mmCIF file of C-alpha atoms and ligand atoms in Angstrom:
data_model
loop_
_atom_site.group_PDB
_atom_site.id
_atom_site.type_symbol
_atom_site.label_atom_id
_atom_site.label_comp_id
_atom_site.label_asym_id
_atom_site.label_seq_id
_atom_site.Cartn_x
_atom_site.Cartn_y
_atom_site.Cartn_z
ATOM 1 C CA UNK A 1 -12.367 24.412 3.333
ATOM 2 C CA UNK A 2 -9.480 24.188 0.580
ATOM 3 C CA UNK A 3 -6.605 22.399 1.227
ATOM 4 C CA UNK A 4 -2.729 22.627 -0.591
ATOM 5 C CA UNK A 5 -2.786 18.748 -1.177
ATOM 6 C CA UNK A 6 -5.960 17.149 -0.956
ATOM 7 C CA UNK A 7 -9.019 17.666 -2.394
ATOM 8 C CA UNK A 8 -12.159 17.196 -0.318
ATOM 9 C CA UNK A 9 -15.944 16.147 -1.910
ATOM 10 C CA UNK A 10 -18.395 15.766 0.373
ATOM 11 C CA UNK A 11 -22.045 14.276 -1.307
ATOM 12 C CA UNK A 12 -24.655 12.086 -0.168
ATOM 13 C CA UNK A 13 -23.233 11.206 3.199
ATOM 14 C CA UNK A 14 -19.937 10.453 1.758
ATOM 15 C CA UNK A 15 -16.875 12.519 2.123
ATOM 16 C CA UNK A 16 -13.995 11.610 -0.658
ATOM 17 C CA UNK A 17 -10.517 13.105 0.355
ATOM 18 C CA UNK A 18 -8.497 12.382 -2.455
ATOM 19 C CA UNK A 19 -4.323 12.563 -1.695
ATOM 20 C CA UNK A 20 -3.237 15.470 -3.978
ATOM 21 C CA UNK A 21 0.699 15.845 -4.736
ATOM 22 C CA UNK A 22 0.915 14.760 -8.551
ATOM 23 C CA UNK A 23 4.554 15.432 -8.880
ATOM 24 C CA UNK A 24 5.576 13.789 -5.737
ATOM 25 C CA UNK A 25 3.161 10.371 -6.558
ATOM 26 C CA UNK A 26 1.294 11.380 -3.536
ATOM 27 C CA UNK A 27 4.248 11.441 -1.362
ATOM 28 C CA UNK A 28 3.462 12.469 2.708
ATOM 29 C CA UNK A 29 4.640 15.735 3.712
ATOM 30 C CA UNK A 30 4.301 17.483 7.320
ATOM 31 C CA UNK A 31 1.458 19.538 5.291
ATOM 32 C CA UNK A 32 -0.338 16.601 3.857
ATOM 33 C CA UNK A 33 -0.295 14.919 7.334
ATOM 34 C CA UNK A 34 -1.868 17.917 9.335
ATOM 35 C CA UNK A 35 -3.974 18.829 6.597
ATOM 36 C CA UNK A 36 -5.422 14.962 6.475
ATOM 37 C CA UNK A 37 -5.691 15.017 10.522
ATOM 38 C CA UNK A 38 -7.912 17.950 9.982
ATOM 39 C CA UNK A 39 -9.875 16.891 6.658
ATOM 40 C CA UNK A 40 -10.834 13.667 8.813
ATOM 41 C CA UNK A 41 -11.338 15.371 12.318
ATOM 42 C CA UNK A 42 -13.695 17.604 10.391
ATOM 43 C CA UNK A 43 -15.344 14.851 8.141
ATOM 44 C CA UNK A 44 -16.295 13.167 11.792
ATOM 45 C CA UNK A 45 -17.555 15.944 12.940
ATOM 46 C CA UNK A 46 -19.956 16.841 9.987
ATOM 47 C CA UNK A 47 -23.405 15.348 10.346
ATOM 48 C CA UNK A 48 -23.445 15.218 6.358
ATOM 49 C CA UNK A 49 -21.046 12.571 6.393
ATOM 50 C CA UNK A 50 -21.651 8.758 7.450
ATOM 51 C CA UNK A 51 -18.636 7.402 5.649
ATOM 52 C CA UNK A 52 -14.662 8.628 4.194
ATOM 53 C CA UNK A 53 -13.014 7.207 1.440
ATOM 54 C CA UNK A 54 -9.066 8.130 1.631
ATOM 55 C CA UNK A 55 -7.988 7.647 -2.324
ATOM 56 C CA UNK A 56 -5.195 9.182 -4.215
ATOM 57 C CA UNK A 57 -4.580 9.018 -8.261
ATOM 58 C CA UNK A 58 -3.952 6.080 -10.745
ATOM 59 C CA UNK A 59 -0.440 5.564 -10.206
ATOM 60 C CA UNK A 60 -0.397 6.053 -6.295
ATOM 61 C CA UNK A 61 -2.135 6.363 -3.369
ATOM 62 C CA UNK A 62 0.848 7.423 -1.908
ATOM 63 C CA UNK A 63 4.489 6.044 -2.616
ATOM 64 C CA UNK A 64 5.563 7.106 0.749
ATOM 65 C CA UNK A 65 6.795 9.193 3.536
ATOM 66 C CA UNK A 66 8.248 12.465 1.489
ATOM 67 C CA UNK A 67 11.725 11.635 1.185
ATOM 68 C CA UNK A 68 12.937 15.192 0.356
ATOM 69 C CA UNK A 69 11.570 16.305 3.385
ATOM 70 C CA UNK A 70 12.915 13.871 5.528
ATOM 71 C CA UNK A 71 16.764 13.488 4.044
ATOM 72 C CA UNK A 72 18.084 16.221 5.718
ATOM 73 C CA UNK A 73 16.562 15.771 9.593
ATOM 74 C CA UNK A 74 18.714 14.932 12.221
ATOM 75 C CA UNK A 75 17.403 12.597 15.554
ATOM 76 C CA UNK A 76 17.270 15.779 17.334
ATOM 77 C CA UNK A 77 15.080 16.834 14.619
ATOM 78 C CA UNK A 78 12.377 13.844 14.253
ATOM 79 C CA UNK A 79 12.439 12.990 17.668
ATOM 80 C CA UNK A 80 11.973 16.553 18.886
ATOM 81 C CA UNK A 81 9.043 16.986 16.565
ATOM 82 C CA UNK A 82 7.875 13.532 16.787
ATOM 83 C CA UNK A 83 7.611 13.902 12.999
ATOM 84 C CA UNK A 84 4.287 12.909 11.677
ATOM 85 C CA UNK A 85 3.216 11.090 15.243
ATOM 86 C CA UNK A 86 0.187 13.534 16.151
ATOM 87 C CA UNK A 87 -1.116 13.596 13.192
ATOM 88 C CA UNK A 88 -1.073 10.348 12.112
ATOM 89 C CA UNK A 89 -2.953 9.105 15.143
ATOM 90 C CA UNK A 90 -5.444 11.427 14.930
ATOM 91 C CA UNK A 91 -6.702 9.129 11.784
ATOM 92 C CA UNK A 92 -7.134 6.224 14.693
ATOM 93 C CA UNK A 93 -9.432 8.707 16.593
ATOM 94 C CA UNK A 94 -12.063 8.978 13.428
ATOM 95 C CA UNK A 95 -15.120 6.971 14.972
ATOM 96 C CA UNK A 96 -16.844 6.930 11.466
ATOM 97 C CA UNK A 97 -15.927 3.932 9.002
ATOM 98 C CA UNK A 98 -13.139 4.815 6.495
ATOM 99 C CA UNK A 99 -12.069 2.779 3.134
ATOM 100 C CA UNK A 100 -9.396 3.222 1.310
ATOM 101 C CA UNK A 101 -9.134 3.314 -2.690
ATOM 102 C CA UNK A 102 -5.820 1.981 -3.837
ATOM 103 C CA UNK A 103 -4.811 2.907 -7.307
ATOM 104 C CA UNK A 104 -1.116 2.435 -7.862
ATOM 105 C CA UNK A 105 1.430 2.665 -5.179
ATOM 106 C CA UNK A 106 1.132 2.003 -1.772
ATOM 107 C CA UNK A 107 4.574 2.106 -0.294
ATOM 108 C CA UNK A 108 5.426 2.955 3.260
ATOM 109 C CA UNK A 109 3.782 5.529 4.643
ATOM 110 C CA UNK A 110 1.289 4.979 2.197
ATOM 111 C CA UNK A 111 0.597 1.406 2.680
ATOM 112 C CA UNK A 112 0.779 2.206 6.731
ATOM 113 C CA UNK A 113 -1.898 4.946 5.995
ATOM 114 C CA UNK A 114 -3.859 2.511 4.133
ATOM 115 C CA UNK A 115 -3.254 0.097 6.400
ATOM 116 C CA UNK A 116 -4.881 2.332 9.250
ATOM 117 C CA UNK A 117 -8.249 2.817 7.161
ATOM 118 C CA UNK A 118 -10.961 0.461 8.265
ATOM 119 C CA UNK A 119 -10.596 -1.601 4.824
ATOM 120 C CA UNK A 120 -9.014 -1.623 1.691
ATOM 121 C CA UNK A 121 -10.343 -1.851 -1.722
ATOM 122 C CA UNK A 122 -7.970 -1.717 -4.621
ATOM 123 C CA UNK A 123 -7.594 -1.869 -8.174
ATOM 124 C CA UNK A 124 -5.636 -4.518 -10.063
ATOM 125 C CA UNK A 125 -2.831 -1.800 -10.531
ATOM 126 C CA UNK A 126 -2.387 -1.575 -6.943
ATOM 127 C CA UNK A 127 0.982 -2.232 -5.244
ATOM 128 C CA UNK A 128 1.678 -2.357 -1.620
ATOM 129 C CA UNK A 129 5.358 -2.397 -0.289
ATOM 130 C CA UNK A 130 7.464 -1.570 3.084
ATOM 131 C CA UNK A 131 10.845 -0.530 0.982
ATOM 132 C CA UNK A 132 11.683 1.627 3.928
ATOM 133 C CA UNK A 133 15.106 -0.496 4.395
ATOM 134 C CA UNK A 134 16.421 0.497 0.909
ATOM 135 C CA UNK A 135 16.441 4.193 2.708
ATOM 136 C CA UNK A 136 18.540 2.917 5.497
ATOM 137 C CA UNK A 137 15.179 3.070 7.945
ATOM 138 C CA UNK A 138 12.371 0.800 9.005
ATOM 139 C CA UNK A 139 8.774 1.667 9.184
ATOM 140 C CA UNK A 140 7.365 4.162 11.535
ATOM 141 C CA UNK A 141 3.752 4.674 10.841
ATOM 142 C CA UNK A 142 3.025 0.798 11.905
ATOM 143 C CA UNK A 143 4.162 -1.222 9.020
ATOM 144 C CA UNK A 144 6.137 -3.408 11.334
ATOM 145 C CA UNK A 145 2.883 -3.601 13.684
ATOM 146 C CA UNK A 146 0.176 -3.640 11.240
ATOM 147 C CA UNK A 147 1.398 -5.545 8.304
ATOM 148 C CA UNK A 148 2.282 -8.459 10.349
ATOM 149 C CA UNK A 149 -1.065 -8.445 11.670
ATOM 150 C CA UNK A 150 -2.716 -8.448 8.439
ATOM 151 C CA UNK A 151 -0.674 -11.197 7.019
ATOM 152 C CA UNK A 152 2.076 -12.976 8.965
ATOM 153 C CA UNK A 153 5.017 -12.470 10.029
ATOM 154 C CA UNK A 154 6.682 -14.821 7.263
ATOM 155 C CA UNK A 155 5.164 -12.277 4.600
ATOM 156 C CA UNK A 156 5.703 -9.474 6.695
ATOM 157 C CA UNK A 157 9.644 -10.358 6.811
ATOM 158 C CA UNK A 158 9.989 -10.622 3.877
ATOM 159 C CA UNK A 159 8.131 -7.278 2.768
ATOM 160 C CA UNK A 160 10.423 -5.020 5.517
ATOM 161 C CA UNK A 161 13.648 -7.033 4.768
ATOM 162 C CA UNK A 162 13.646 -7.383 0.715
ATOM 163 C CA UNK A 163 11.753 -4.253 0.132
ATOM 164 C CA UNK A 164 9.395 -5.971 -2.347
ATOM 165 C CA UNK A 165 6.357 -4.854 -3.627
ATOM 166 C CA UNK A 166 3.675 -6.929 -3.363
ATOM 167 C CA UNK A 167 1.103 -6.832 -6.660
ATOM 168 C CA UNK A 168 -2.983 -6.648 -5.806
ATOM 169 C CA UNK A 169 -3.440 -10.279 -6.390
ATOM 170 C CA UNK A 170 -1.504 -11.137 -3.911
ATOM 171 C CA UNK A 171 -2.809 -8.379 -1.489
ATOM 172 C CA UNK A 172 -5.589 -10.202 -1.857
ATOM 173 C CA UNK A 173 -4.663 -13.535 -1.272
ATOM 174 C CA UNK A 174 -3.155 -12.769 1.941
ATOM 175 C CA UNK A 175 -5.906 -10.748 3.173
ATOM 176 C CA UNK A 176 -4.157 -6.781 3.300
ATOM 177 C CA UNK A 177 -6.888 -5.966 0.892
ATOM 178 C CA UNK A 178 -10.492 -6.883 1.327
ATOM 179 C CA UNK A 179 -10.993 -7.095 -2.871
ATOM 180 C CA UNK A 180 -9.440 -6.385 -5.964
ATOM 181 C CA UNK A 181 -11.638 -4.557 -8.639
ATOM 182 C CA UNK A 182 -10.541 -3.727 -11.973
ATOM 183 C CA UNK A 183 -8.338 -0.018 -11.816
ATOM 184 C CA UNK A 184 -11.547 1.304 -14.013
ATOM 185 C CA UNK A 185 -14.298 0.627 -12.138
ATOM 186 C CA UNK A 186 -12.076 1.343 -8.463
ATOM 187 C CA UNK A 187 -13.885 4.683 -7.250
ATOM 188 C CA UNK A 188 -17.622 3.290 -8.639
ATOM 189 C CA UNK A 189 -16.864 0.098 -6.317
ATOM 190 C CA UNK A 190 -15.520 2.042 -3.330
ATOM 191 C CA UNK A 191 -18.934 4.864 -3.452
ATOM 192 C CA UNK A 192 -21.059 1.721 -3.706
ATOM 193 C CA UNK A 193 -19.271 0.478 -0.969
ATOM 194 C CA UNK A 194 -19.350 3.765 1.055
ATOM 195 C CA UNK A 195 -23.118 4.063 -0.173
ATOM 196 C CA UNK A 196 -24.066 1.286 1.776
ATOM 197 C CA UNK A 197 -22.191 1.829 4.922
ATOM 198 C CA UNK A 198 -23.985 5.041 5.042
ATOM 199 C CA UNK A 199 -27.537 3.719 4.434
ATOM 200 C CA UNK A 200 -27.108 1.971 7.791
ATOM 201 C CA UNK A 201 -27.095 2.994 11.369
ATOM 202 C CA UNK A 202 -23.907 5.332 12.541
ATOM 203 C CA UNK A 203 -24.650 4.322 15.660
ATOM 204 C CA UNK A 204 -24.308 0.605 14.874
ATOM 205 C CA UNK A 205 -21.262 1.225 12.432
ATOM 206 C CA UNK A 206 -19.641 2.536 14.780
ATOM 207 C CA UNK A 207 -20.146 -0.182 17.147
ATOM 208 C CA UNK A 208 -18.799 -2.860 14.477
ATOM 209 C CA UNK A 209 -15.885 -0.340 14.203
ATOM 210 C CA UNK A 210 -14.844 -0.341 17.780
ATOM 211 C CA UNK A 211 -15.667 -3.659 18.787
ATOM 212 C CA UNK A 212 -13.124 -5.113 15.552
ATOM 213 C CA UNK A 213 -10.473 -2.678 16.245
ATOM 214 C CA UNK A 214 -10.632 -3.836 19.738
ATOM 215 C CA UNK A 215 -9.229 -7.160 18.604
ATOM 216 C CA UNK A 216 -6.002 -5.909 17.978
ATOM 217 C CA UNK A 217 -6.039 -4.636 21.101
ATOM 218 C CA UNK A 218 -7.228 -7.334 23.611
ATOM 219 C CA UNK A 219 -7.103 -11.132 24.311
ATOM 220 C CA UNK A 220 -9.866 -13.085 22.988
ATOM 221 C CA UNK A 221 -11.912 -13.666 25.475
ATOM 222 C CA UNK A 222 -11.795 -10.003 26.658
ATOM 223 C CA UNK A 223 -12.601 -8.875 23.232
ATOM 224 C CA UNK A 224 -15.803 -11.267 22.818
ATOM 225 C CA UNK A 225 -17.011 -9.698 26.298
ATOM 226 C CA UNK A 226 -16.210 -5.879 24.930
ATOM 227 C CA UNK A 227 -18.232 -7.264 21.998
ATOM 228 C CA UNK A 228 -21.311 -8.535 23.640
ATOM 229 C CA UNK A 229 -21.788 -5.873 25.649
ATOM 230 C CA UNK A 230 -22.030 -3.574 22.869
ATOM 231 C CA UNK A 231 -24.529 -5.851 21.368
ATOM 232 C CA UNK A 232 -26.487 -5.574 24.868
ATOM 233 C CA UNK A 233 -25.940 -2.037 24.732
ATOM 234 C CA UNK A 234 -27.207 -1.727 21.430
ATOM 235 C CA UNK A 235 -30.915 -2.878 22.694
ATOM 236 C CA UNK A 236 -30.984 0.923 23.851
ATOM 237 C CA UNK A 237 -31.396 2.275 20.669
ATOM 238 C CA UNK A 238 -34.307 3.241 18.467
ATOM 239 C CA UNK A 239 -32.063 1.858 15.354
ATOM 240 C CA UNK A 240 -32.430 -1.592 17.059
ATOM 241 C CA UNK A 241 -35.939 -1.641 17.633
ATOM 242 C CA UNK A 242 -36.212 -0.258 13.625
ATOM 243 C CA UNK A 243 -33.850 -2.433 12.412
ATOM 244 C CA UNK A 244 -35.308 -5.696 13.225
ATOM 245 C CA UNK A 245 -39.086 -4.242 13.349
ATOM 246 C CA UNK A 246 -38.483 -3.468 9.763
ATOM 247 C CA UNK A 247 -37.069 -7.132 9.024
ATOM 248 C CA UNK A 248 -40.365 -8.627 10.647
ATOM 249 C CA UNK A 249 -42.350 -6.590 8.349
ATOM 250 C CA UNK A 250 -40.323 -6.918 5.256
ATOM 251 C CA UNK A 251 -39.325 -3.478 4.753
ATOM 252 C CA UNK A 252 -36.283 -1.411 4.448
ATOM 253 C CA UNK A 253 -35.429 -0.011 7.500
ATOM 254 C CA UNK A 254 -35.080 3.613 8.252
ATOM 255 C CA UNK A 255 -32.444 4.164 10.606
ATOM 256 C CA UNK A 256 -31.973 7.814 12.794
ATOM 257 C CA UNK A 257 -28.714 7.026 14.575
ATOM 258 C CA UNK A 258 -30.735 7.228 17.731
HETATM 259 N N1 CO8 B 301 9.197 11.039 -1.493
HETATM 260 C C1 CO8 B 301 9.462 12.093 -2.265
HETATM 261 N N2 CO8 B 301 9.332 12.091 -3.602
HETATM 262 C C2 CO8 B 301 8.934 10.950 -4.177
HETATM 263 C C3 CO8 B 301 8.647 9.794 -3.439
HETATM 264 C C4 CO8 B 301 8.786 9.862 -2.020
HETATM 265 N N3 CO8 B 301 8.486 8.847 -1.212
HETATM 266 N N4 CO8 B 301 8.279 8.803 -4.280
HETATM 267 C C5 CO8 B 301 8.309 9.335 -5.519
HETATM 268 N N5 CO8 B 301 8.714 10.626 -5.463
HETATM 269 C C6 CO8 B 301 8.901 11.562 -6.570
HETATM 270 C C7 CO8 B 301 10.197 11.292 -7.307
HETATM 271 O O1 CO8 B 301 11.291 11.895 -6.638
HETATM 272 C C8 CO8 B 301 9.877 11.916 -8.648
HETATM 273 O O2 CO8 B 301 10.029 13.313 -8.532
HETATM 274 P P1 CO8 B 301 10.943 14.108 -9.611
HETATM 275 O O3 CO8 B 301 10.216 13.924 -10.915
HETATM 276 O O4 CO8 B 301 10.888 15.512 -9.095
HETATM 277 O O5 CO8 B 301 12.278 13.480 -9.602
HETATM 278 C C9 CO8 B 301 8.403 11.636 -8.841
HETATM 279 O O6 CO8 B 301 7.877 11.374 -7.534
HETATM 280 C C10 CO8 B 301 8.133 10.412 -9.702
HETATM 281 O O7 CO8 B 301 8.854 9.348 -9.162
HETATM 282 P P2 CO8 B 301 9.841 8.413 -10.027
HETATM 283 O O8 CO8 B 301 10.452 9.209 -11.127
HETATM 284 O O9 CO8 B 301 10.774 7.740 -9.081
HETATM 285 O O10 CO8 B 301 8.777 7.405 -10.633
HETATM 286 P P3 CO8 B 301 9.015 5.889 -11.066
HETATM 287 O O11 CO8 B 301 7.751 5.493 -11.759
HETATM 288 O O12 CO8 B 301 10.302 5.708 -11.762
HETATM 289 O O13 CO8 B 301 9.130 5.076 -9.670
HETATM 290 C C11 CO8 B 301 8.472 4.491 -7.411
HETATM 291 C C12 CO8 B 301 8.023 5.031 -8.802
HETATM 292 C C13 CO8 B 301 8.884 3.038 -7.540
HETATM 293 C C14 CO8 B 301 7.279 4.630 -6.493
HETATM 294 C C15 CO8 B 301 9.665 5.332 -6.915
HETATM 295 O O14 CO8 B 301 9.343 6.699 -7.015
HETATM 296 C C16 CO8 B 301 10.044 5.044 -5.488
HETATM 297 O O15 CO8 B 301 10.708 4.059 -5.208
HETATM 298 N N6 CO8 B 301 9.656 5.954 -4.551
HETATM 299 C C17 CO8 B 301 10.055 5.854 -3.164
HETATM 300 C C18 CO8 B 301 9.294 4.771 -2.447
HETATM 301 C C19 CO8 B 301 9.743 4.669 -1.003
HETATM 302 O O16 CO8 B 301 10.889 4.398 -0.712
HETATM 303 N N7 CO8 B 301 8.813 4.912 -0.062
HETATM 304 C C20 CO8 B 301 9.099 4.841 1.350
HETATM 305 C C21 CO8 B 301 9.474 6.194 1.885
HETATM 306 S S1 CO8 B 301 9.953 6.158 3.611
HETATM 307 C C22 CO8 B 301 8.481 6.082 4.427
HETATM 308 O O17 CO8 B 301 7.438 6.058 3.854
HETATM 309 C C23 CO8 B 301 8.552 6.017 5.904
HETATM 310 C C24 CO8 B 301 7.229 6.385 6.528
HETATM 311 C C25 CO8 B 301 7.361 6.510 8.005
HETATM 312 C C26 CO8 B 301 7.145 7.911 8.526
HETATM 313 C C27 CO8 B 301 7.259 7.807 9.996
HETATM 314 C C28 CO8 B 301 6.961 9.018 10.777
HETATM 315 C C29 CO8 B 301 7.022 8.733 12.257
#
């Protein structure tokens, strides 16, 4: 399917939808948005994919909600739309593991998009920021949520209120980014990355990917139980009996997602 502003690659088990407004750096427009929700409902869907990378160029993975777009709505306008709400969540729905590739910038809606990937891998160019204040607004795709979550609400003040940008290193450091490679060898990193993800069980990634989620979600002790009853549950599965069969014999193993 061809898209306005992405460009979908789908090959061995790994589907790459690269963010694709040049002019804009990437900015998030109503058509990006659907167009995403559908790229990723579809890339669940398709048995030829076990893994999605979300990337956009080498200056930005997005720099943000499009502000042309949104200068001119009224409350009446955003609220009666509920601008960007269905189609953002419809990224939380995805049940197979997706990375993001940061390249660039990362600001508001784009750091909230990359934010609600399952990880984020970005280049030394990267740069992550919540300048949604200098606009007279605050987040609204989770920044507020998520970003405090990921590193504190000391950091996460001081992101929303300066408007800062925060470099890669530091992404790093306070754990919004799970490495930095150098901007060269980003997309080789992120397909090795995604390459092994898919040589293991769907069933079992998908597992890891509810049962971490679900500690945003939950108290601890709540979330342990949700997590060892999917590891119980998991003992009903061929993958299980491969997975460790193959271990005992010293042997890759060959996993069916059944
Ligand atoms: N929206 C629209 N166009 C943009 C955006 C944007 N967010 N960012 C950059 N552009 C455009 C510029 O207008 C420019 O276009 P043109 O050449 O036609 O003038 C082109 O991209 C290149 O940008 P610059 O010339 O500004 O490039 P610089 O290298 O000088 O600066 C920056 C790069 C620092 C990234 C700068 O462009 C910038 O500050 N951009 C805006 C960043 C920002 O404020 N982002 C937050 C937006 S608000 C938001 O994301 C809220 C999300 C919540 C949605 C909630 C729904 C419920």
């Amino acid at each position: 399917m061809a898209y306005e502003t992405l460009i979908v690659e789908i090959e061995d088990y790994v589907a790459l939808i690269r963010l694709n407004r040049p002019d804009a750096l990437n900015a998030l427009n109503s058509k990006m948005m659907s167009e995403l929700a559908e790229a990723l409902a579809a890339a669940d869907r398709n048995d030829k994919v076990r893994c999605i990378v979300i990337t956009g160029s080498d200056e930005a993975f997005a720099a943000g909600a499009d502000i042309k777009e949104m200068a001119g709505q009224s409350f009446v306008d955003v609220f009666g739309s509920d601008f960007f709400t269905s189609d953002s969540e419809a990224m939380l729905r995805v049940r197979k593991p997706i990375i993001a590739a940061v390249a660039g910038y990362a600001l508001g809606g784009g750091c909230e998009l990359a934010m609600m990937c399952d990880f984020i891998i970005a280049a030394d160019t990267a740069k992550f920021g919540q300048p949604e204040i200098n606009l007279g607004v605050v987040a609204g795709l989770g920044g507020t949520q998520r970003l405090t979550r990921f590193v504190g609400k000391s950091k996460s003040m001081d992101m929303h209120l300066t408007g800062r940008f925060m470099d890669a290193a530091e992404a790093e450091r306070c754990g919004l980014v799970s490495r930095v490679v150098p901007a060269k060898n980003l997309m080789e990193e992120v397909m090795k990355a995604a390459a092994k993800i898919s040589g293991k069980s769907l069933l079992t990634a998908m597992a890891v990917k509810e049962a971490v989620n679900r500690s945003y979600e939950t108290t601890l002790r709540e979330g342990v139980l949700f997590e060892r009853r999917l590891f119980h549950a998991l003992f009903a599965t061929e993958d299980q009996k491969e997975g460790m069969a193959a271990f005992l014999e010293k042997r890759t193993p060959q996993f069916r997602d059944k």
